[in-house]
Amino acid sequence: MTAGARAARGPLRFAVVGGGMAGILAAVELRQAGFTDVVVHEKADRLGGTWRENTYPGVACDVPSHLYSYSFAPNPEWSHVFSPGAEILAYLESVARSFGVEKHVQYGSEVRRLVFGGGRWELTTARGDRDVADVVVAATGVLHHPSYPVIDGVEQFAGPVFHTARWDHSVPVDGARVGVIGTGSSAVQTTCALVDRVSEYVLFQRTPQWVLPVGNPPIEEERRAEYRADPSSMSRARGELATLFEEGFANAVVDADSPQVKLLQQVCEANLDTVTDPELRQRLRPDYRAACKRLIISPNFYDAIQRPNARLVTDAIVRIEPEGVRTADGALHRLDALVLATGFRVDRFLRPIEVIGRGGRSLDEVWDPRPWAYLSISVPEFPNLFMLNGPNGPVGNFSLIDVAELQFGYVLQLVEELAGSRAREVSATMEAARRFEEERTQAAGKTVWVTGCRSWYLDDRGIPAVWPWTFTRFRERMARPDLEDYELVG
Ligand code: NAP
């Protein structure tokens, strides 16, 4: 962008909604692109998004830390191949500090309403503050709003009940009888971290999971010193990891018949064979293919569930009673605390914010019955609103940091149209959005996610809501926007 072009439009004002991984990224990149009028609205009193909210025992990222890092802020200090959540939170905060993001953040600023008019967005926050912005970047996360199961009697339980993403650290779990509902990544990490601390551990499984046994060794000081002294060795390591992850996993799961998917199946089956009790092994065996649901990465889940104080309950939960959980076989599982590892409402995105686009159209209406966005970034008639990790993106099978960086590189190119005064408003055309929707739903039919399981990848019709092509294709699509697919106004 030329300085002259920017001056013609006047400096753009940006509102970034959310101060998690993607919001921090947006603020850093906007500053680096020369935009200084940037406000990050963060509802909480601390940055970090998912890593601030998820503090359950064992929380970690199952994407290797050197991949789950910003490309502009490699971190030689990662302690483990998959570093714990608290370390990721500290990393995000340190990036925000060292890249000057903090001074752009308004804490306690929960955006409730966004209304487009006269080429600008008007924002209203929960405390009634108002602001205007030329561009809104929605960085509100995907796995954000906890999903609470509808189970009879849950409010009657005498002990504490909480969701993994709302862990109540005041509850003494050591030596207690603890039940966990769910067998997703959150439940499995919790299981491995908690089983040896409690007197009885009861895991309520509705659906068994395939588990890929990937170890999590510490990164030795010698290696960290090498990364510190020679950052290029760290970028090489990152590059190798990225290739391995992309070719061995991300690109493979979009083809249910790929050799990599077959290999994943074999490795998961061999892992399940390590369970010694044949009856337990049978109850842990999924009846669908590996990687259909998001794979669980854990080197020690099967060890944990075989501990003498651990019990896997596979009878359906019928209700919660004051003393514990009643299952369909009539048993009452007496508990002191109950944890809901029941996942997230993944169709929310920036909602519950009320978003009103051009002509008074509400995003809620446009997203009824399900959310969609052209290339996961832009919704027609909602100009200058760009989403990071929005609907239909490649969530779940690659580093979401890489995803957000690629998306933001693309968004910045659209922003250049505004900054250069070539347009006042930019949003995807309906035609492009329809074409994308058609192509992606068709491609979704070939993925491993539709081979016979229920998962959070699937929408209300059973069609995967996530990017159904390779990560390589995503990278290519994000390289440069095709302006033919956008409506540029003014
Ligand atoms: P999830 O994968 O959606 O798992 C939710 C679990 O709760 C499932 O086992 C589900 O059973 C069960 N469940 C939900 N409602 C239930 C009910 N009414 N009765 C009984 N069981 C019920 O959620 P998550 O474990 O929080 O993970 C979500 C995603 O977050 C992951 O897939 C991953 O992308 C990310 N994550 C990553 C990590 C990591 O990096 N390791 C850690 C945590 C989360 P069904 O399977 O039968 O539906």
XYZ file of C-alpha atoms and ligand atoms in Angstrom:
538
model
C 0.000 0.000 0.000
C 1.309 3.443 -0.782
C 1.209 6.163 1.832
C -0.656 8.336 -0.682
C -3.368 5.780 -1.185
C -3.865 5.420 2.544
C -4.023 9.159 3.030
C -6.767 9.368 0.378
C -9.055 7.212 2.496
C -7.853 8.386 5.869
C -6.534 5.942 8.391
C -8.723 2.901 8.750
C -10.026 2.005 12.172
C -10.112 -1.675 13.053
C -12.079 -3.505 15.705
C -10.771 -6.961 16.484
C -13.293 -9.003 18.427
C -11.546 -11.410 20.780
C -8.074 -11.432 22.275
C -7.203 -15.074 21.836
C -4.650 -16.600 19.507
C -6.291 -15.141 16.360
C -7.036 -11.711 17.838
C -3.437 -11.288 18.983
C -2.292 -12.347 15.526
C -4.590 -9.809 13.832
C -3.335 -6.990 16.042
C 0.327 -7.861 15.418
C -0.138 -8.119 11.667
C -2.200 -4.952 11.399
C 0.514 -3.038 13.222
C 3.165 -4.550 11.020
C 1.167 -3.530 7.938
C 1.208 0.049 9.206
C -2.287 0.260 10.700
C -2.221 1.774 14.131
C -5.876 2.518 14.841
C -6.662 -0.926 16.160
C -8.817 -1.857 19.134
C -8.948 -5.422 20.403
C -12.162 -6.001 22.332
C -11.588 -8.693 24.924
C -14.503 -9.673 27.125
C -12.306 -11.035 29.913
C -9.566 -9.383 31.943
C -6.831 -11.396 30.300
C -5.788 -12.408 26.785
C -5.430 -15.999 25.646
C -8.883 -17.216 24.578
C -9.153 -20.967 24.728
C -5.895 -21.237 26.667
C -7.196 -18.876 29.313
C -10.501 -20.703 29.583
C -9.313 -24.305 29.499
C -7.370 -25.003 32.659
C -8.491 -28.585 33.289
C -5.818 -31.007 34.539
C -3.686 -32.235 31.666
C -4.743 -29.529 29.203
C -2.330 -29.375 26.299
C -2.391 -28.871 22.571
C -2.183 -31.957 20.399
C -0.483 -30.008 17.642
C 3.290 -29.955 18.250
C 4.257 -26.705 19.970
C 6.783 -25.702 17.340
C 3.918 -25.831 14.836
C 1.444 -24.238 17.200
C 3.532 -21.039 17.275
C 3.293 -17.867 15.261
C 5.678 -17.864 12.291
C 6.873 -14.414 13.385
C 7.482 -15.494 16.982
C 9.215 -18.865 17.086
C 9.821 -20.028 20.619
C 13.018 -21.881 21.479
C 11.785 -22.448 25.031
C 8.941 -24.921 24.432
C 9.271 -27.505 27.159
C 7.606 -30.431 25.395
C 6.735 -31.632 21.954
C 3.112 -30.953 23.014
C 3.470 -28.278 25.669
C 0.899 -27.789 28.423
C -1.875 -25.213 28.220
C -0.405 -22.854 30.812
C 2.791 -22.612 28.788
C 0.827 -21.825 25.628
C -1.067 -19.100 27.493
C 2.216 -17.615 28.742
C 3.578 -17.720 25.180
C 0.547 -15.887 23.773
C 0.796 -13.250 26.470
C 4.492 -12.774 25.871
C 3.908 -12.350 22.121
C 1.216 -9.767 22.891
C 3.660 -7.913 25.152
C 6.651 -7.991 22.863
C 4.687 -7.009 19.740
C 2.962 -4.083 21.417
C -0.526 -5.594 21.279
C -1.480 -4.933 24.885
C -1.903 -1.209 24.449
C -4.584 -1.892 21.835
C -6.645 -4.120 24.110
C -9.812 -3.053 25.850
C -10.446 -5.570 28.600
C -13.906 -6.296 29.959
C -15.227 -5.191 26.581
C -17.703 -7.802 25.410
C -19.091 -6.867 22.017
C -22.854 -7.459 21.984
C -23.949 -5.780 18.782
C -22.417 -4.910 15.418
C -24.430 -2.817 12.995
C -23.255 -1.849 9.530
C -24.283 1.495 8.070
C -22.741 4.315 6.077
C -19.713 2.207 5.243
C -18.795 1.560 8.880
C -19.569 -0.807 11.712
C -21.025 0.464 14.931
C -20.173 -1.641 17.960
C -21.988 -1.791 21.249
C -20.478 -3.577 24.212
C -22.128 -5.268 27.185
C -21.380 -2.271 29.386
C -23.023 0.037 26.856
C -19.891 1.535 25.296
C -20.142 2.404 21.632
C -17.468 2.615 18.997
C -17.182 2.673 15.235
C -14.777 0.836 12.967
C -14.180 0.616 9.237
C -13.231 -3.023 9.515
C -14.224 -5.724 11.975
C -12.074 -8.814 12.409
C -14.013 -11.559 14.153
C -11.493 -13.598 16.124
C -13.959 -15.228 18.460
C -12.778 -18.825 18.213
C -14.505 -22.046 17.294
C -14.358 -24.184 20.434
C -15.604 -21.411 22.614
C -19.112 -21.920 23.983
C -19.360 -25.020 26.181
C -21.990 -27.545 25.217
C -23.945 -28.652 28.274
C -25.667 -32.015 27.963
C -29.377 -32.263 28.570
C -29.495 -34.927 31.265
C -32.366 -35.339 33.672
C -31.666 -34.225 37.222
C -28.264 -32.618 36.638
C -29.206 -29.732 38.935
C -30.011 -32.186 41.724
C -26.471 -33.515 42.072
C -25.284 -32.779 45.597
C -21.651 -32.188 44.646
C -20.060 -29.762 42.221
C -20.716 -30.135 38.482
C -18.642 -28.213 35.985
C -17.528 -28.252 32.349
C -13.877 -28.913 31.443
C -13.667 -25.403 29.970
C -14.925 -23.982 33.288
C -12.804 -26.079 35.649
C -13.541 -25.199 39.260
C -10.144 -25.233 40.955
C -11.741 -24.698 44.362
C -13.124 -28.246 44.234
C -10.827 -30.688 46.037
C -10.486 -33.607 43.633
C -7.555 -35.315 45.346
C -8.782 -38.480 47.009
C -12.339 -37.838 45.813
C -14.690 -39.919 43.670
C -14.792 -38.124 40.339
C -16.916 -38.850 37.307
C -16.228 -37.489 33.827
C -18.807 -37.530 31.024
C -17.355 -37.722 27.518
C -14.433 -39.302 25.702
C -13.153 -36.461 23.487
C -9.683 -34.924 23.697
C -10.614 -32.928 26.796
C -11.889 -36.006 28.644
C -8.880 -38.105 27.670
C -6.377 -35.490 28.795
C -8.317 -35.044 32.035
C -8.389 -38.813 32.578
C -4.624 -39.212 32.227
C -3.896 -36.305 34.569
C -6.506 -37.079 37.191
C -6.734 -40.825 37.572
C -3.803 -41.138 39.979
C -5.004 -38.263 42.137
C -8.519 -39.462 42.870
C -9.825 -42.399 44.877
C -12.278 -43.506 42.200
C -12.359 -42.407 38.607
C -15.472 -43.093 36.549
C -15.464 -42.325 32.846
C -18.886 -42.260 31.164
C -18.399 -43.196 27.547
C -21.191 -42.770 24.999
C -18.956 -43.492 22.013
C -15.515 -45.149 22.077
C -12.625 -43.365 20.400
C -9.641 -44.399 18.336
C -6.489 -43.331 20.133
C -3.194 -42.607 18.406
C -0.329 -43.244 20.828
C 2.028 -40.342 20.213
C 4.488 -39.683 23.020
C 5.153 -36.300 24.527
C 8.830 -36.159 25.461
C 10.358 -33.049 26.970
C 12.544 -30.970 24.684
C 15.964 -31.248 26.259
C 17.888 -28.145 27.348
C 20.606 -29.013 24.844
C 18.118 -28.790 21.994
C 16.613 -25.562 23.329
C 20.096 -24.036 23.568
C 20.666 -24.969 19.941
C 17.395 -23.298 18.943
C 18.330 -20.190 20.919
C 21.788 -19.988 19.364
C 20.716 -20.860 15.844
C 17.084 -19.938 15.123
C 17.435 -21.354 11.599
C 17.712 -24.837 13.132
C 14.357 -24.190 14.802
C 12.736 -23.094 11.534
C 14.103 -26.217 9.869
C 12.571 -28.349 12.620
C 9.278 -26.493 12.231
C 9.351 -26.988 8.475
C 9.940 -30.729 8.850
C 7.111 -31.022 11.358
C 4.794 -29.052 9.107
C 5.500 -31.327 6.136
C 5.005 -34.447 8.239
C 1.760 -33.133 9.681
C 0.451 -31.885 6.363
C 1.292 -34.954 4.289
C 0.863 -37.621 6.933
C -2.359 -36.337 8.367
C -4.035 -33.132 7.199
C -3.967 -33.944 3.493
C -4.791 -37.589 4.104
C -8.017 -37.352 6.082
C -9.828 -35.688 3.215
C -9.426 -38.941 1.276
C -11.028 -41.803 3.157
C -9.154 -44.313 0.975
C -5.686 -42.836 1.367
C -2.842 -45.101 2.518
C -2.206 -42.736 5.446
C -5.738 -43.248 6.762
C -5.203 -47.012 6.523
C -1.941 -46.657 8.413
C -3.628 -44.583 11.121
C -6.192 -47.370 11.464
C -3.479 -49.996 11.917
C -1.594 -47.968 14.498
C -4.778 -47.255 16.463
C -5.790 -50.922 16.380
C -2.359 -52.025 17.589
C -2.665 -49.492 20.384
C -6.065 -50.848 21.394
C -4.573 -54.354 21.450
C -2.406 -53.265 24.391
C -5.531 -53.276 26.592
C -5.201 -56.565 28.444
C -8.765 -57.302 29.551
C -10.627 -58.496 26.424
C -13.979 -57.300 27.738
C -12.654 -53.779 28.412
C -10.866 -53.835 25.057
C -14.140 -54.674 23.349
C -15.958 -51.833 25.088
C -13.208 -49.426 24.023
C -13.370 -50.547 20.393
C -15.058 -48.061 18.061
C -17.361 -49.391 15.350
C -16.286 -46.716 12.887
C -13.028 -45.945 11.126
C -10.018 -44.219 12.668
C -9.984 -40.433 12.029
C -13.747 -40.371 11.321
C -14.092 -38.528 14.614
C -11.183 -36.286 15.465
C -8.380 -38.647 16.484
C -7.420 -38.695 20.105
C -3.692 -38.277 20.598
C -2.572 -39.905 23.809
C 0.295 -42.188 24.754
C -1.265 -43.253 28.037
C -5.063 -43.173 27.919
C -5.327 -46.964 27.870
C -2.918 -47.218 30.826
C -5.000 -44.690 32.713
C -8.326 -46.398 32.116
C -6.802 -49.726 33.223
C -5.778 -48.370 36.634
C -7.395 -50.272 39.510
C -9.299 -47.169 40.652
C -10.630 -46.399 37.149
C -13.905 -47.599 35.712
C -15.262 -47.234 32.204
C -19.045 -47.030 32.195
C -20.677 -47.704 28.843
C -24.296 -48.066 29.900
C -26.261 -44.995 28.912
C -26.785 -42.296 31.516
C -30.469 -42.058 32.403
C -30.359 -39.356 35.040
C -28.284 -37.607 37.638
C -29.314 -38.048 41.260
C -28.070 -36.219 44.345
C -25.534 -38.993 45.020
C -24.321 -39.670 41.530
C -25.118 -40.897 38.044
C -27.792 -43.525 37.333
C -27.236 -45.623 34.228
C -29.605 -47.731 32.139
C -28.532 -50.977 33.837
C -29.957 -49.533 37.085
C -26.549 -48.898 38.702
C -25.943 -45.728 40.690
C -22.363 -44.481 40.330
C -21.736 -42.554 43.524
C -19.577 -39.479 43.040
C -18.234 -36.452 44.885
C -17.740 -34.359 41.752
C -18.956 -34.559 38.189
C -17.092 -33.154 35.192
C -18.784 -32.465 31.867
C -16.214 -33.049 29.119
C -19.007 -32.673 26.632
C -17.437 -30.372 24.076
C -18.531 -27.122 22.497
C -21.329 -25.547 20.467
C -19.322 -25.340 17.287
C -21.977 -23.600 15.195
C -21.864 -20.328 17.137
C -18.776 -18.520 15.800
C -19.157 -14.818 16.594
C -22.652 -15.291 17.952
C -24.305 -14.480 20.399
C -23.174 -11.090 19.093
C -26.080 -9.583 17.174
C -24.674 -8.754 13.753
C -26.713 -6.585 11.394
C -25.343 -6.208 7.877
C -26.301 -4.179 4.866
C -30.009 -3.473 4.562
C -30.715 -4.495 8.138
C -30.089 -8.216 7.527
C -29.201 -10.146 10.621
C -26.445 -12.748 10.559
C -28.601 -15.006 12.692
C -31.200 -15.105 9.904
C -28.603 -15.555 7.193
C -27.058 -18.383 9.227
C -30.346 -20.165 9.775
C -30.221 -23.174 9.723
C -26.419 -23.266 9.738
C -23.423 -20.932 9.478
C -21.529 -20.526 6.221
C -19.010 -18.120 4.755
C -17.174 -17.755 1.500
C -13.786 -19.408 2.032
C -14.601 -19.252 5.743
C -13.870 -15.515 5.752
C -16.622 -13.334 4.321
C -20.443 -13.381 4.223
C -22.210 -11.538 1.373
C -23.899 -8.311 2.508
C -21.731 -8.118 5.616
C -19.017 -5.863 4.204
C -15.688 -5.277 5.881
C -16.355 -8.076 8.351
C -13.691 -10.741 8.150
C -13.624 -13.933 10.154
C -10.623 -15.854 11.358
C -11.377 -19.521 11.924
C -14.915 -18.906 10.744
C -17.354 -21.508 9.370
C -16.056 -24.194 6.982
C -12.372 -23.644 7.675
C -9.733 -26.317 8.171
C -10.281 -26.608 11.898
C -9.220 -29.813 13.547
C -6.543 -31.148 11.283
C -3.828 -28.547 11.290
C -2.290 -25.882 13.478
C -5.003 -23.271 13.888
C -2.257 -20.674 14.156
C -1.111 -21.506 10.636
C -4.710 -21.419 9.489
C -5.291 -17.995 11.020
C -2.015 -16.626 9.619
C -2.922 -17.721 6.100
C -6.418 -16.307 6.495
C -5.136 -13.029 7.815
C -2.640 -12.685 4.959
C -5.639 -13.018 2.640
C -7.762 -10.581 4.646
C -4.982 -7.994 4.586
C -5.083 -8.046 0.801
C -8.810 -7.236 0.901
C -8.108 -4.517 3.440
C -5.635 -3.020 0.976
C -8.574 -2.359 -1.355
C -10.160 -0.278 1.389
C -6.958 1.383 2.497
C -6.110 2.267 -1.085
C -9.566 3.840 -1.490
C -10.407 1.492 -4.351
C -13.512 0.571 -2.364
C -15.342 1.528 0.789
C -17.032 -1.792 1.231
C -15.884 -5.280 0.395
C -17.719 -8.567 0.860
C -17.981 -11.852 -1.006
C -20.549 -12.025 -3.775
C -23.517 -14.310 -3.300
C -22.552 -16.134 -6.465
C -19.050 -16.917 -5.148
C -20.414 -17.968 -1.788
C -22.974 -20.305 -3.414
C -20.332 -21.835 -5.651
C -18.026 -22.409 -2.707
C -20.859 -23.936 -0.681
C -21.725 -26.316 -3.498
C -18.136 -27.353 -4.112
C -17.330 -27.891 -0.490
C -20.426 -29.953 0.305
C -19.677 -32.123 -2.694
C -16.040 -32.619 -1.737
C -17.033 -33.418 1.846
C -18.533 -36.701 0.616
C -15.069 -38.144 -0.002
C -13.650 -37.424 3.425
C -13.096 -39.900 6.233
C -15.462 -37.819 8.383
C -18.496 -39.290 6.613
C -17.543 -42.923 6.986
C -20.050 -43.679 9.721
C -19.665 -41.758 12.948
C -21.188 -38.812 14.744
C -18.819 -35.933 15.449
C -18.632 -32.204 15.898
C -17.259 -31.934 12.348
C -20.717 -32.738 10.983
C -23.516 -30.221 10.580
C -27.206 -30.821 11.260
C -27.472 -32.685 7.914
C -24.480 -34.914 8.631
C -22.292 -33.012 6.140
C -18.816 -32.058 7.367
C -18.839 -28.343 8.132
C -15.051 -28.144 7.868
C -12.706 -27.544 4.938
C -12.955 -30.776 2.912
C -9.850 -30.376 0.779
C -6.149 -30.682 1.457
C -4.274 -28.163 3.491
C -2.149 -27.534 0.420
C -5.274 -26.379 -1.396
C -6.183 -24.149 1.522
C -2.752 -22.549 1.398
C -3.163 -21.960 -2.336
C -6.629 -20.422 -1.954
C -5.376 -18.132 0.792
C -2.411 -16.876 -1.243
C -4.416 -14.218 -3.055
C -8.077 -13.259 -3.152
C -9.766 -13.398 -6.518
C -11.413 -9.996 -6.577
C -14.001 -11.283 -9.067
C -15.480 -13.126 -6.100
C -15.930 -9.910 -4.152
C -18.299 -7.050 -4.410
C -16.394 -3.813 -4.072
C -18.603 -0.820 -3.398
C -17.892 2.876 -3.317
P -15.733 -33.402 21.943
O -14.650 -33.968 21.132
O -16.892 -32.788 21.257
O -16.213 -34.544 22.925
C -17.389 -34.429 23.684
C -17.641 -35.754 24.360
O -18.784 -35.626 25.188
C -17.910 -36.883 23.395
O -17.326 -38.036 23.884
C -19.434 -36.969 23.415
O -19.932 -38.238 23.092
C -19.680 -36.667 24.876
N -21.033 -36.210 25.136
C -21.601 -35.055 24.720
N -22.871 -34.974 25.173
C -23.098 -36.100 25.879
C -24.213 -36.602 26.580
N -25.388 -35.940 26.629
N -24.107 -37.808 27.197
C -22.947 -38.487 27.132
N -21.850 -38.070 26.482
C -21.932 -36.884 25.859
O -15.204 -32.276 22.967
P -13.747 -32.018 23.553
O -13.162 -33.251 24.113
O -13.827 -30.851 24.425
O -12.912 -31.692 22.283
C -13.388 -30.784 21.324
C -12.267 -30.442 20.406
O -11.441 -29.516 21.067
C -11.343 -31.554 20.025
O -11.830 -32.381 19.018
C -10.146 -30.778 19.629
O -10.323 -30.226 18.345
C -10.129 -29.685 20.635
N -9.334 -30.061 21.781
C -8.054 -30.331 21.559
C -7.295 -30.723 22.593
C -5.915 -31.042 22.319
O -5.219 -30.306 21.712
N -5.512 -32.179 22.750
C -7.791 -30.839 23.867
C -9.103 -30.562 24.060
C -9.868 -30.171 23.004
P -20.179 -38.671 21.563
O -18.824 -38.952 21.001
O -21.040 -39.860 21.676
O -20.859 -37.514 20.889
